[in-house]
Amino acid sequence: MAAKINDSQLAQLLEATLFASERPLTADELTATVLSDFAISNKQLQMVIKQLMLDYQGRGIELVATASGYRFQTKSEWSEYLARLWPERSPRYSRAVLETLALIAYRQPITRGEIEAVRGVTVSSQIMRTLLDRGWVKVVGHKEVPGRPGLYATTKEFLDYFGLTDLASLPALTEFSAQSVLSMETEALFATAVAQTTTLQ
């Protein structure tokens, strides 16, 4: 027989679980692990998570939904100051890296050659290696043209890092010429990167 737990206790358990977890957790993962002893409906779970999110709105940390699940993180407005605690953990990516990442994010799937055509310069192997090693992009297939070049797309890790739940959450673009869009894509990604929060893990 399933144990009973009220909404207040459920909120405390969820809060403790998400605070202690080293990665975001989905509703299904929560149900299959820490909540497995309780008869919790998905509706009740979502309601309590939503209430937790509201409870943290006026505080220095917040509960957010990412592509990989729910996690606690610090508020973006304090990231500039918090970064001083971990100076060695605050990598600075070049404009070339972020331009390449922006093109992949907004135009995926895209080949290296197509990225070079828009940027007007060669994309170095080091730039692609940086994005692949960081786990932000991956090869999702090959274009059916001579040489069958790899098609690049973003990953869940990319969405999680930039605080996005899905690609539809990317900053909107309003102009569509090649250079203006490249500039807007890059600036949008730069702004998101600067505001990127430091997670509690």
Short mmCIF file of C-alpha atoms in Angstrom, two decimals:
data_model
loop_
_atom_site.label_atom_id
_atom_site.label_comp_id
_atom_site.label_asym_id
_atom_site.label_seq_id
_atom_site.Cartn_x
_atom_site.Cartn_y
_atom_site.Cartn_z
CA MET A 1 0.00 0.00 0.00
CA ALA A 2 1.38 3.39 -1.01
CA ALA A 3 2.42 5.71 1.79
CA LYS A 4 0.62 9.02 2.22
CA ILE A 5 2.25 12.41 1.82
CA ASN A 6 0.59 15.82 1.89
CA ASP A 7 1.45 18.75 -0.39
CA SER A 8 3.63 20.44 2.23
CA GLN A 9 5.68 17.29 2.77
CA LEU A 10 5.86 16.68 -0.97
CA ALA A 11 7.18 20.21 -1.51
CA GLN A 12 9.87 19.66 1.13
CA LEU A 13 10.91 16.35 -0.40
CA LEU A 14 11.07 17.82 -3.90
CA GLU A 15 13.01 20.82 -2.63
CA ALA A 16 15.56 18.59 -0.88
CA THR A 17 15.85 16.25 -3.87
CA LEU A 18 16.40 18.96 -6.48
CA PHE A 19 18.80 20.81 -4.21
CA ALA A 20 20.89 17.67 -3.64
CA SER A 21 20.83 16.39 -7.22
CA GLU A 22 23.90 16.97 -9.37
CA ARG A 23 21.75 17.32 -12.50
CA PRO A 24 18.24 18.32 -13.53
CA LEU A 25 15.53 15.73 -12.88
CA THR A 26 12.38 15.13 -14.89
CA ALA A 27 8.96 14.47 -13.40
CA ASP A 28 9.26 10.83 -14.49
CA GLU A 29 12.63 10.47 -12.76
CA LEU A 30 11.24 12.00 -9.57
CA THR A 31 8.26 9.64 -9.67
CA ALA A 32 10.47 6.59 -10.24
CA THR A 33 12.94 7.41 -7.46
CA VAL A 34 12.22 9.55 -4.41
CA LEU A 35 8.45 9.45 -4.93
CA SER A 36 8.16 5.74 -5.70
CA ASP A 37 6.70 4.93 -2.26
CA PHE A 38 3.91 7.47 -2.63
CA ALA A 39 0.71 7.59 -4.67
CA ILE A 40 1.37 10.90 -6.42
CA SER A 41 -0.57 11.88 -9.51
CA ASN A 42 1.20 13.82 -12.25
CA LYS A 43 -1.30 16.64 -11.71
CA GLN A 44 -0.41 16.88 -8.00
CA LEU A 45 3.31 16.74 -8.77
CA GLN A 46 3.10 19.51 -11.36
CA MET A 47 0.97 21.64 -9.02
CA VAL A 48 3.49 21.37 -6.17
CA ILE A 49 6.43 22.06 -8.50
CA LYS A 50 4.64 25.15 -9.82
CA GLN A 51 4.03 26.33 -6.25
CA LEU A 52 7.71 25.79 -5.40
CA MET A 53 8.66 27.91 -8.40
CA LEU A 54 6.39 30.69 -7.14
CA ASP A 55 7.77 30.39 -3.59
CA TYR A 56 11.30 31.06 -4.87
CA GLN A 57 10.44 34.00 -7.14
CA GLY A 58 11.52 36.70 -4.70
CA ARG A 59 14.72 34.99 -3.58
CA GLY A 60 18.32 34.70 -4.73
CA ILE A 61 17.77 31.24 -6.17
CA GLU A 62 15.01 29.88 -8.36
CA LEU A 63 13.55 26.58 -9.47
CA VAL A 64 13.52 26.34 -13.26
CA ALA A 65 12.55 23.85 -15.94
CA THR A 66 15.29 23.00 -18.43
CA ALA A 67 15.40 20.59 -21.36
CA SER A 68 16.68 17.87 -19.03
CA GLY A 69 14.31 18.48 -16.13
CA TYR A 70 13.96 20.69 -13.06
CA ARG A 71 16.87 22.27 -11.18
CA PHE A 72 17.69 24.98 -8.69
CA GLN A 73 19.97 27.78 -9.86
CA THR A 74 21.00 31.24 -8.81
CA LYS A 75 19.23 34.28 -10.26
CA SER A 76 20.86 35.61 -13.42
CA GLU A 77 21.12 39.16 -12.05
CA TRP A 78 23.69 37.98 -9.50
CA SER A 79 25.83 35.89 -11.86
CA GLU A 80 28.41 38.65 -12.39
CA TYR A 81 29.14 38.76 -8.67
CA LEU A 82 28.92 35.02 -8.04
CA ALA A 83 31.40 34.34 -10.85
CA ARG A 84 34.09 35.89 -8.63
CA LEU A 85 33.84 32.85 -6.35
CA TRP A 86 35.02 30.54 -9.15
CA PRO A 87 37.22 32.61 -11.50
CA GLU A 88 38.88 29.49 -12.88
CA ARG A 89 35.46 28.03 -13.75
CA SER A 90 34.30 30.96 -15.89
CA PRO A 91 35.54 30.20 -19.42
CA ARG A 92 35.47 33.05 -21.89
CA TYR A 93 34.45 31.97 -25.37
CA SER A 94 35.64 33.91 -28.39
CA ARG A 95 33.25 35.70 -30.69
CA ALA A 96 34.12 33.15 -33.40
CA VAL A 97 33.02 30.28 -31.14
CA LEU A 98 29.76 32.00 -30.22
CA GLU A 99 29.04 33.01 -33.82
CA THR A 100 29.49 29.39 -34.87
CA LEU A 101 27.31 28.18 -32.00
CA ALA A 102 24.64 30.78 -32.83
CA LEU A 103 24.48 29.63 -36.45
CA ILE A 104 24.13 26.01 -35.39
CA ALA A 105 21.46 26.90 -32.82
CA TYR A 106 19.33 29.00 -35.16
CA ARG A 107 19.84 27.12 -38.43
CA GLN A 108 20.29 23.50 -37.42
CA PRO A 109 20.97 21.07 -38.86
CA ILE A 110 23.82 22.84 -40.67
CA THR A 111 27.13 21.80 -42.22
CA ARG A 112 30.51 23.33 -41.49
CA GLY A 113 30.62 24.60 -45.06
CA GLU A 114 27.27 26.37 -44.65
CA ILE A 115 28.56 28.00 -41.45
CA GLU A 116 31.64 29.19 -43.32
CA ALA A 117 29.50 30.57 -46.16
CA VAL A 118 27.53 32.76 -43.74
CA ARG A 119 30.49 33.84 -41.59
CA GLY A 120 32.69 34.45 -44.62
CA VAL A 121 35.70 32.82 -42.96
CA THR A 122 36.98 29.32 -42.39
CA VAL A 123 35.69 27.60 -39.26
CA SER A 124 38.75 26.16 -37.54
CA SER A 125 38.83 22.60 -36.29
CA GLN A 126 39.54 24.00 -32.82
CA ILE A 127 36.23 25.89 -32.80
CA MET A 128 34.28 22.77 -33.69
CA ARG A 129 36.27 20.70 -31.19
CA THR A 130 35.51 23.25 -28.46
CA LEU A 131 31.76 23.02 -29.13
CA LEU A 132 31.83 19.22 -29.40
CA ASP A 133 33.95 18.79 -26.25
CA ARG A 134 31.69 21.17 -24.32
CA GLY A 135 28.77 18.95 -25.30
CA TRP A 136 26.85 21.83 -26.88
CA VAL A 137 26.70 20.41 -30.40
CA LYS A 138 26.79 16.99 -32.05
CA VAL A 139 26.72 15.47 -35.51
CA VAL A 140 23.16 14.33 -36.21
CA GLY A 141 23.61 13.03 -39.75
CA HIS A 142 25.21 13.73 -43.11
CA LYS A 143 24.02 15.92 -45.95
CA GLU A 144 23.39 13.99 -49.18
CA VAL A 145 25.84 15.95 -51.31
CA PRO A 146 29.36 15.05 -52.53
CA GLY A 147 31.57 14.32 -49.56
CA ARG A 148 28.51 13.82 -47.29
CA PRO A 149 29.51 16.55 -44.79
CA GLY A 150 28.34 16.22 -41.21
CA LEU A 151 25.20 18.03 -40.07
CA TYR A 152 25.56 19.79 -36.74
CA ALA A 153 22.80 20.44 -34.20
CA THR A 154 22.64 21.52 -30.58
CA THR A 155 22.20 19.18 -27.62
CA LYS A 156 20.23 19.08 -24.37
CA GLU A 157 23.43 20.21 -22.64
CA PHE A 158 23.33 23.38 -24.76
CA LEU A 159 19.72 24.04 -23.76
CA ASP A 160 20.47 23.37 -20.09
CA TYR A 161 23.53 25.64 -20.03
CA PHE A 162 21.68 28.56 -21.59
CA GLY A 163 18.61 28.01 -19.42
CA LEU A 164 16.30 26.98 -22.27
CA THR A 165 13.60 24.32 -22.22
CA ASP A 166 13.61 23.88 -26.01
CA LEU A 167 14.76 25.59 -29.21
CA ALA A 168 11.55 27.61 -29.35
CA SER A 169 12.86 29.42 -26.23
CA LEU A 170 15.80 30.93 -28.14
CA PRO A 171 15.71 34.75 -28.26
CA ALA A 172 13.50 35.84 -31.15
CA LEU A 173 14.98 37.33 -34.32
CA THR A 174 13.16 40.03 -36.27
CA GLU A 175 15.36 40.71 -39.31
CA PHE A 176 16.44 38.26 -41.94
CA SER A 177 19.37 39.44 -44.08
CA ALA A 178 22.37 37.13 -43.79
CA GLN A 179 24.69 39.55 -41.97
CA SER A 180 22.02 41.15 -39.79
CA VAL A 181 20.71 37.77 -38.70
CA LEU A 182 24.23 36.54 -37.95
CA SER A 183 24.81 39.64 -35.85
CA MET A 184 21.47 39.23 -34.08
CA GLU A 185 22.01 35.52 -33.50
CA THR A 186 25.40 36.16 -32.00
CA GLU A 187 24.29 39.10 -29.87
CA ALA A 188 21.28 37.15 -28.60
CA LEU A 189 23.53 34.25 -27.65
CA PHE A 190 26.11 36.60 -26.12
CA ALA A 191 23.41 38.22 -24.00
CA THR A 192 22.18 34.82 -22.86
CA ALA A 193 25.74 33.68 -22.12
CA VAL A 194 26.46 36.79 -20.05
CA ALA A 195 23.24 36.28 -18.09
CA GLN A 196 23.91 32.55 -17.68
CA THR A 197 23.32 31.62 -14.08
CA THR A 198 25.54 29.61 -11.79
CA THR A 199 23.74 26.45 -10.70
CA LEU A 200 23.83 25.34 -7.09
CA GLN A 201 25.48 22.03 -7.96
#
